[in-house]
PDB file of C-alpha atoms in Angstrom:
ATOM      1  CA  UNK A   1       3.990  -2.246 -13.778  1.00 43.00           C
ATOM      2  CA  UNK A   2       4.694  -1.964 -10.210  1.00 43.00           C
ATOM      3  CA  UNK A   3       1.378  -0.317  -9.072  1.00 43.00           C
ATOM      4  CA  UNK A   4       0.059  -3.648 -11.094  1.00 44.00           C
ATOM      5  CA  UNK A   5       1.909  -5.407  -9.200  1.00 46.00           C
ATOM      6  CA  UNK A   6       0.998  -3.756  -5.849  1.00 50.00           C
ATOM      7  CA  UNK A   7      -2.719  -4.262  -6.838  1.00 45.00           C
ATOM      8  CA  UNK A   8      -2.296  -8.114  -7.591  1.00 44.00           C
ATOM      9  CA  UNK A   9      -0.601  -8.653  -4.158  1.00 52.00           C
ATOM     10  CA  UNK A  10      -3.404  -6.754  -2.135  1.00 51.00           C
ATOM     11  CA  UNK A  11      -6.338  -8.865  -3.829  1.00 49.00           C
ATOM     12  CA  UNK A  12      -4.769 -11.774  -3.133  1.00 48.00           C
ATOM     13  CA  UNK A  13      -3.522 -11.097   0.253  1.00 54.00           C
ATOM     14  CA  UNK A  14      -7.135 -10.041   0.859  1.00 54.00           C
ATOM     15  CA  UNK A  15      -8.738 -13.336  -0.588  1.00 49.00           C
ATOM     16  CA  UNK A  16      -6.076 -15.395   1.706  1.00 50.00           C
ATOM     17  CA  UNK A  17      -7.361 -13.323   5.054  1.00 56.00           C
ATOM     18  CA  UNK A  18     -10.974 -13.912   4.218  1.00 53.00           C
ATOM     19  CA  UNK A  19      -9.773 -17.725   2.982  1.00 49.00           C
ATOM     20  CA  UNK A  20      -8.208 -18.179   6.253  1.00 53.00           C
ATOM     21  CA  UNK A  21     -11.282 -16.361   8.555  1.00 55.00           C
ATOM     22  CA  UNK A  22     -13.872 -18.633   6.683  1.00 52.00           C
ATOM     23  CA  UNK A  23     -14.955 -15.159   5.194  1.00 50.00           C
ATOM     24  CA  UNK A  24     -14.627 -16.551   1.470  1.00 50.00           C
ATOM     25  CA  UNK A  25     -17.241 -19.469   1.255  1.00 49.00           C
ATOM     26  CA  UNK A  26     -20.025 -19.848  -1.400  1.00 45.00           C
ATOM     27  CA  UNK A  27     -21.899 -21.487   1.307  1.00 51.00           C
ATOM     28  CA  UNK A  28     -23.886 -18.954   2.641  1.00 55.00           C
ATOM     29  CA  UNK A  29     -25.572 -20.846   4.846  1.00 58.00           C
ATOM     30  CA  UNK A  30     -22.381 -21.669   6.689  1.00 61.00           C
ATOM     31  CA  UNK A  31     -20.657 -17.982   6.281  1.00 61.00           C
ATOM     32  CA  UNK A  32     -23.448 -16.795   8.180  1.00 64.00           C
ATOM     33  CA  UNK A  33     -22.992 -19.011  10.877  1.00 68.00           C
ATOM     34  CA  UNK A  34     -19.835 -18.032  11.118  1.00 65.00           C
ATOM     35  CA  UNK A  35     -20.276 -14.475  11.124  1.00 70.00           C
ATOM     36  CA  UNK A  36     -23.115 -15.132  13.751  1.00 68.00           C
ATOM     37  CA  UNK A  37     -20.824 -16.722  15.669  1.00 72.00           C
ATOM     38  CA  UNK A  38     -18.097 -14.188  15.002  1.00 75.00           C
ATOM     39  CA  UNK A  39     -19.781 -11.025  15.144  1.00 78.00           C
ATOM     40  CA  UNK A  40     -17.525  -8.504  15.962  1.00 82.00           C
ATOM     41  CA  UNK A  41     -14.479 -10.261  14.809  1.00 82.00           C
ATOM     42  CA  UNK A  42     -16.305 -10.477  10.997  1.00 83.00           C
ATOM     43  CA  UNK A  43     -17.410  -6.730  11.314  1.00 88.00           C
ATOM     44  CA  UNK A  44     -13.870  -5.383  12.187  1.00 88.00           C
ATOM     45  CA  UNK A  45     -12.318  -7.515   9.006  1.00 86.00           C
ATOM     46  CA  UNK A  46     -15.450  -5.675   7.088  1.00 87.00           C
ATOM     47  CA  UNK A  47     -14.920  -2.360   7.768  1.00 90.00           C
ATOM     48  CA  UNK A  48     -10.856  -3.621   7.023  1.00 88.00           C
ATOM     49  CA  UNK A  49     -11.795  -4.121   3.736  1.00 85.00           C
ATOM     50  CA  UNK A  50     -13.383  -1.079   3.369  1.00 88.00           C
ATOM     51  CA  UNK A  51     -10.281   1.056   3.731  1.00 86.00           C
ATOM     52  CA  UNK A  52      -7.877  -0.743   2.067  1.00 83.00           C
ATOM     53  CA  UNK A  53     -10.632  -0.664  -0.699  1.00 81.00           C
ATOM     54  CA  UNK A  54      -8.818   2.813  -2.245  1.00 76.00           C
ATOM     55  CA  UNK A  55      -4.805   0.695  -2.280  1.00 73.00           C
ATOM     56  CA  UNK A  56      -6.804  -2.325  -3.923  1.00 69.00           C
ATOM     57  CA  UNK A  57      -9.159  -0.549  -6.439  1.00 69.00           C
ATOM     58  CA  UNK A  58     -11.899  -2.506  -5.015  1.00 73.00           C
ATOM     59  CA  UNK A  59     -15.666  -0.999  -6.218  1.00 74.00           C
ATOM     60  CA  UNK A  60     -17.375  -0.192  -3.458  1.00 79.00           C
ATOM     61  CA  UNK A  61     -20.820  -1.458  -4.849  1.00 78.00           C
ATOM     62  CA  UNK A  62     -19.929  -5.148  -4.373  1.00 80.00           C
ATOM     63  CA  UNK A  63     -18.619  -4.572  -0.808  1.00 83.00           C
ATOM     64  CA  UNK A  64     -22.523  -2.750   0.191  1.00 84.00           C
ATOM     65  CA  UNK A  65     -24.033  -5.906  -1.773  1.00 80.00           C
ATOM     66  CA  UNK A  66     -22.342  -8.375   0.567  1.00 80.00           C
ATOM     67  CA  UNK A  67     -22.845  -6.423   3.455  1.00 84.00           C
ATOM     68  CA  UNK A  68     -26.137  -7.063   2.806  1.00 82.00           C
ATOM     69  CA  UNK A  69     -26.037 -10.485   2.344  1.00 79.00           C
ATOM     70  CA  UNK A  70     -23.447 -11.513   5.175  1.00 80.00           C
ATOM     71  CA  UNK A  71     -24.758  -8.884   7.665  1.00 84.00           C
ATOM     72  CA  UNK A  72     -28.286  -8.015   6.866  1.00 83.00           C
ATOM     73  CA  UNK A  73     -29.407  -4.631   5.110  1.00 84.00           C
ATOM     74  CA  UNK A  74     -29.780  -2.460   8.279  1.00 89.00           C
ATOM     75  CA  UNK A  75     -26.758  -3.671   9.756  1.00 90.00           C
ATOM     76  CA  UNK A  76     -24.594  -4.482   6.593  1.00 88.00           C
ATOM     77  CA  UNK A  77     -25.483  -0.737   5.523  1.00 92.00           C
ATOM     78  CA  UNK A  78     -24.219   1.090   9.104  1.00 93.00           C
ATOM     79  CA  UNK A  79     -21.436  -1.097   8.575  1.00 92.00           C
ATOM     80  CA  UNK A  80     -20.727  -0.054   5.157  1.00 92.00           C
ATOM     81  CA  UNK A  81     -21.187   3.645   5.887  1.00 93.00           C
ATOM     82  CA  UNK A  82     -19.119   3.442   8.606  1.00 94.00           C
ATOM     83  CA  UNK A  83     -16.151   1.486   6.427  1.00 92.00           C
ATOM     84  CA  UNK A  84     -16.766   4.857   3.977  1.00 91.00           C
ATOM     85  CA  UNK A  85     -16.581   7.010   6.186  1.00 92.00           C
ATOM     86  CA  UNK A  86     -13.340   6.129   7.555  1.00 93.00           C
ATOM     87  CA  UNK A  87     -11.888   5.599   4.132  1.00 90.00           C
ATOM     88  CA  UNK A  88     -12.509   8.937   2.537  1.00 90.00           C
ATOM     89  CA  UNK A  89     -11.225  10.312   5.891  1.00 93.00           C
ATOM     90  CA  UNK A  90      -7.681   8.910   5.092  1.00 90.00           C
ATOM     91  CA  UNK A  91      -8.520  10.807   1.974  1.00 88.00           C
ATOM     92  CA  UNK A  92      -9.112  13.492   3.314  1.00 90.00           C
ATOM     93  CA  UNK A  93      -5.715  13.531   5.593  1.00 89.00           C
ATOM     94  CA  UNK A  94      -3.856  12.100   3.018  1.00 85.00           C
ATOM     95  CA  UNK A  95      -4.738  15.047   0.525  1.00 83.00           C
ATOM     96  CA  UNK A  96      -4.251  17.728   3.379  1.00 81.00           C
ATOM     97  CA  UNK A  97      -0.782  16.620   4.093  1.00 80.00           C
ATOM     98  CA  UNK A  98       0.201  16.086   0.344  1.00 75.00           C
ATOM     99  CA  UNK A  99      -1.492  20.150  -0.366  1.00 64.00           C
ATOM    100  CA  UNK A 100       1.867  21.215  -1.675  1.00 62.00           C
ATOM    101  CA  UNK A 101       3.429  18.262  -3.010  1.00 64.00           C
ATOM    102  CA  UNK A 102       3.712  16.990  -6.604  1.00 62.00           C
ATOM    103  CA  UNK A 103       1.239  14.356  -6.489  1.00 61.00           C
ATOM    104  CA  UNK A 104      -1.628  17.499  -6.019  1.00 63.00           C
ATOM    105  CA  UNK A 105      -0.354  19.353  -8.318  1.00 67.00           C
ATOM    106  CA  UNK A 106      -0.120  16.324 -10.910  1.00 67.00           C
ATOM    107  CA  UNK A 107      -4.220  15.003 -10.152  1.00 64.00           C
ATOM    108  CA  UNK A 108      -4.653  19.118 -10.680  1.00 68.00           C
ATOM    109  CA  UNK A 109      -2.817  19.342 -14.324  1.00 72.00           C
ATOM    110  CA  UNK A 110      -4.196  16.135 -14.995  1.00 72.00           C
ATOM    111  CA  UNK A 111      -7.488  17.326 -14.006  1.00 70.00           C
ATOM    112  CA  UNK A 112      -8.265  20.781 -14.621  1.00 72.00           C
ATOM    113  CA  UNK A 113     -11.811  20.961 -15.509  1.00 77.00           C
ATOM    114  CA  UNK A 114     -11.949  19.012 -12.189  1.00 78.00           C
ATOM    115  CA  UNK A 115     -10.739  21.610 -10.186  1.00 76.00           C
ATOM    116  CA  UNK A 116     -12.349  24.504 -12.128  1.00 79.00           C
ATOM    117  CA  UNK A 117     -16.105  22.780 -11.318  1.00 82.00           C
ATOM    118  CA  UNK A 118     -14.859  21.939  -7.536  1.00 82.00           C
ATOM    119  CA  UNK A 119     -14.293  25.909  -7.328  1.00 81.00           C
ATOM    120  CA  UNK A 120     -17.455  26.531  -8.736  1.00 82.00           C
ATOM    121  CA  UNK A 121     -20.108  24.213  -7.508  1.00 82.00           C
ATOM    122  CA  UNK A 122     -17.773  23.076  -3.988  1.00 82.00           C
ATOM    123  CA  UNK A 123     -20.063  20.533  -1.975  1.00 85.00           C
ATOM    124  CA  UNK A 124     -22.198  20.284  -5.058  1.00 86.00           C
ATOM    125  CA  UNK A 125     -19.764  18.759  -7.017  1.00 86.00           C
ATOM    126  CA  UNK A 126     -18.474  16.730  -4.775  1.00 88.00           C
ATOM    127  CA  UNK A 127     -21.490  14.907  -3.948  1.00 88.00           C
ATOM    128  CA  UNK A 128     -22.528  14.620  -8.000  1.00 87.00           C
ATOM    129  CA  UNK A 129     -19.129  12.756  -8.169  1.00 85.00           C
ATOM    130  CA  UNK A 130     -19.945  10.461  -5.445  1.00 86.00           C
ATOM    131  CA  UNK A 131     -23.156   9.671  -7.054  1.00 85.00           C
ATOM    132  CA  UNK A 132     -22.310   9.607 -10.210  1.00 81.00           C
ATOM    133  CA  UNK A 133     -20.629   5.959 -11.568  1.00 72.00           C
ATOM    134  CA  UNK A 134     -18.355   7.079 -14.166  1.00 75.00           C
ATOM    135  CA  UNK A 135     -17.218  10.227 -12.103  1.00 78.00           C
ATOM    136  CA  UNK A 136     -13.502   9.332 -10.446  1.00 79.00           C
ATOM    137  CA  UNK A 137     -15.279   9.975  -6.968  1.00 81.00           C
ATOM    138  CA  UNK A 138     -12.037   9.233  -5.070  1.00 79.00           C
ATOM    139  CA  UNK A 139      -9.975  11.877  -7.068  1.00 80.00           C
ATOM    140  CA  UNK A 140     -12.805  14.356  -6.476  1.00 85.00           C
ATOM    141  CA  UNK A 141     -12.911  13.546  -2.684  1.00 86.00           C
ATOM    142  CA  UNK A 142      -8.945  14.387  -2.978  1.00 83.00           C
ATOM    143  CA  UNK A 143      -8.927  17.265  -4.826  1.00 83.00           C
ATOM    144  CA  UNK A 144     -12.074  18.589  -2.416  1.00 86.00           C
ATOM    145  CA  UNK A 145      -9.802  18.481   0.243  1.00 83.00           C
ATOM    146  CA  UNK A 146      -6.567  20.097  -1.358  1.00 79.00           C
ATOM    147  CA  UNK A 147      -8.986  23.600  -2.300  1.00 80.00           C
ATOM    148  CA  UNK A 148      -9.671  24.145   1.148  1.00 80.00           C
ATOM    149  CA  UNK A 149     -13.464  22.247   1.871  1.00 87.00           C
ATOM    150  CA  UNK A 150     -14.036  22.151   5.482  1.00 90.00           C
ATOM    151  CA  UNK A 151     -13.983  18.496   7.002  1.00 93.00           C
ATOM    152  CA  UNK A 152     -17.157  18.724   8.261  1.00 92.00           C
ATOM    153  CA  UNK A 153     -18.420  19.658   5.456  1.00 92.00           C
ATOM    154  CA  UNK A 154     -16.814  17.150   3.352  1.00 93.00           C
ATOM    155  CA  UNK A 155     -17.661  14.054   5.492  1.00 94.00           C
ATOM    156  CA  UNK A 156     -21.207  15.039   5.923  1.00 94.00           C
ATOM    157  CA  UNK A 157     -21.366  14.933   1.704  1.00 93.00           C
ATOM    158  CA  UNK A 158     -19.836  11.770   1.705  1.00 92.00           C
ATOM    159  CA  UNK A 159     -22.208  10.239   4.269  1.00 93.00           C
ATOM    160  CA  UNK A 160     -25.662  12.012   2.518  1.00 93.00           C
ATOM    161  CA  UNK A 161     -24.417  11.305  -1.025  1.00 89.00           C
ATOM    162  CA  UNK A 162     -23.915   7.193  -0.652  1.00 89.00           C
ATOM    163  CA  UNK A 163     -26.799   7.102   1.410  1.00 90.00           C
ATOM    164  CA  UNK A 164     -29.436   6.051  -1.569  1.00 86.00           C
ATOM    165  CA  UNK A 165     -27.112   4.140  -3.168  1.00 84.00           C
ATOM    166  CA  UNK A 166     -25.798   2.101  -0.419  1.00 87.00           C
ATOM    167  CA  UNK A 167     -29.856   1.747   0.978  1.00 85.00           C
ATOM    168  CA  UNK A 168     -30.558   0.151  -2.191  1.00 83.00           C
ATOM    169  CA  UNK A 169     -27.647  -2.428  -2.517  1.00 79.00           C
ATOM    170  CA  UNK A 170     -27.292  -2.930   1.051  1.00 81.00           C
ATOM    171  CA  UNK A 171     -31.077  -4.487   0.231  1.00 80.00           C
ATOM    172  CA  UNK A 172     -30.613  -5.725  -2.708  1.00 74.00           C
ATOM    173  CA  UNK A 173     -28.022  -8.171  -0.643  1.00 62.00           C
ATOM    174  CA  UNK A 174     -30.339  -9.841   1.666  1.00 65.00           C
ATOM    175  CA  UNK A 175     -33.600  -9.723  -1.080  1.00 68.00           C
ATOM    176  CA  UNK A 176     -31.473 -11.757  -3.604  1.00 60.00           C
ATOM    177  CA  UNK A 177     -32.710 -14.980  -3.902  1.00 57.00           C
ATOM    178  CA  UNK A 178     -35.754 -14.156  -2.052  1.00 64.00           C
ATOM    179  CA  UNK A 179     -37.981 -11.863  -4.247  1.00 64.00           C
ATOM    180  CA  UNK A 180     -37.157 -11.485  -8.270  1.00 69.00           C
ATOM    181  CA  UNK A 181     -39.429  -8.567  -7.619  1.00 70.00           C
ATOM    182  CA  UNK A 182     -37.481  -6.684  -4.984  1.00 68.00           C
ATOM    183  CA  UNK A 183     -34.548  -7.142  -6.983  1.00 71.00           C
ATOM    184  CA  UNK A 184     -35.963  -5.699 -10.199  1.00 78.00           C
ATOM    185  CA  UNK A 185     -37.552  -2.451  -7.869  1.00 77.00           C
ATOM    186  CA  UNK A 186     -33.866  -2.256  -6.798  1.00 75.00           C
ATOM    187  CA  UNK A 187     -31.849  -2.530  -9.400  1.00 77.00           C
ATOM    188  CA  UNK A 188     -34.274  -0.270 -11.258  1.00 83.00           C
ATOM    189  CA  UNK A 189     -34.445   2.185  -8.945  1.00 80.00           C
ATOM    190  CA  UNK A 190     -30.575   2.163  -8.868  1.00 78.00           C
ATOM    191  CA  UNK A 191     -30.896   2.734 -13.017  1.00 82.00           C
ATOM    192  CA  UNK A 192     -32.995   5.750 -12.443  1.00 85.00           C
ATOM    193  CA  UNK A 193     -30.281   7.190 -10.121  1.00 82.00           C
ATOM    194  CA  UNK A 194     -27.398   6.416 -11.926  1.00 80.00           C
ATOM    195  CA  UNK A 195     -28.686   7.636 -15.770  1.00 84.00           C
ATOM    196  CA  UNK A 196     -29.968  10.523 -13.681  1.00 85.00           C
ATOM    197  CA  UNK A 197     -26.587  11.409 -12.545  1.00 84.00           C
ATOM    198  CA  UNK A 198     -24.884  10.320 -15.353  1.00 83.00           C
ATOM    199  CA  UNK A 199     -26.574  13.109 -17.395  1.00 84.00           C
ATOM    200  CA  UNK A 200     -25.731  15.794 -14.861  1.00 84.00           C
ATOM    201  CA  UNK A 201     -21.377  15.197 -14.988  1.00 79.00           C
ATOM    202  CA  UNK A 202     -22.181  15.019 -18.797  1.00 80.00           C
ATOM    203  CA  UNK A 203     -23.750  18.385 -18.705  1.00 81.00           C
ATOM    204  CA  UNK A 204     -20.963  19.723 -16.122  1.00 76.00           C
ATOM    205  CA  UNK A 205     -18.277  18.242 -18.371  1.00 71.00           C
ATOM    206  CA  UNK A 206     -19.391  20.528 -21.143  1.00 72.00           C
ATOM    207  CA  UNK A 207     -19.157  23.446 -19.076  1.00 65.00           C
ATOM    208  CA  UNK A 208     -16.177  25.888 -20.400  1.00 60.00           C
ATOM    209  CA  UNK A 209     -13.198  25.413 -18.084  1.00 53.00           C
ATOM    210  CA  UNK A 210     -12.619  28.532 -16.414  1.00 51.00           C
ATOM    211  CA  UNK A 211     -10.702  28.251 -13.041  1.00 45.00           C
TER     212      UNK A 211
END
């Protein structure tokens, strides 16, 4: 009840900062006035969002689509990338200085198979999971860090592994509206990926646990 609660209060503390930076407008039109007029102010509440995206259970689809839209797709995606980035860094550190408490060891017996294919398939893994929609990317990106993955290793799988993903909805921001076409070569495109990865964790999942 109280993480609920938690969530509730972050959404709408977020709506009433974007509310109150004319952020939250269904003019776009004028919200990209603003932002033009605004630019770094608009980019620093964007990449805000980003991170407190993992405390708010925000997607992070929706958040590359209006980069897109409110930024353009070149610049909404380096934005979004960057806003990534930094938030599965916090993962990282947060996991690393929770590697012996009870929280780790709870996502581990909650998640064994989880582990068991981490140990296996290491980087692998961790970028099918990033991919892959119904994987629980953020728990994989923790539990990465608590077996011992080297940072640099682990960022660098973050950044390649959202890279076609956030292309294509970064895009699909600014082409909406513009060309039904582009959208359906997006979206489709997007499809291919996802049922593609989809079918791989199924696969995985299957796999006899042995740690």
């Amino acid at each position: 009840m109280k993480k609920n609660l938690a969530v509730v209060a972050i959404w709408i503390l977020t709506v009433y900062i974007f509310k109150e930076n004319g952020l939250l407008s269904l003019d776009l039109v004028a919200l990209k006035e603003y932002i033009a007029a605004n630019q770094e102010y608009a980019m620093l509440i964007f990449i805000g969002v980003w991170v407190v995206r993992l405390f708010a259970f925000i997607p992070g689809v929706p958040l590359m689509i209006v980069g897109g839209i409110c930024f353009g797709p070149v610049q909404g995606f380096i934005l979004s990338m960057v806003g990534m980035a930094i938030s599965e860094t916090l993962v990282y550190v947060v996991s690393k200085a929770l590697s012996s408490n009870k929280f780790n060891l709870f996502l581990e017996r909650k998640n064994p198979q989880l582990k068991a294919l981490l140990m296996k398939h290491n980087y692998k893994f961790l970028a099918l999971g990033i991919i892959c929609p119904i994987a629980p990317s953020d728990v994989i990106c923790f539990m990465s860090a608590s077996i011992g993955i080297h940072y640099r290793t682990y960022i660098l799988t973050v950044i390649i592994s959202n890279i076609p993903i956030m292309m294509l909805f970064s895009f699909l921001g600014i082409t909406m509206g513009e060309s039904l076409l582009g959208v359906i070569l997006i979206l489709l495109s997007a499809a291919i990926i996802l049922v593609l990865t989809i079918k791989i964790w199924t696969n995985l999942k299957q796999e006899p646990c042995n740690s």
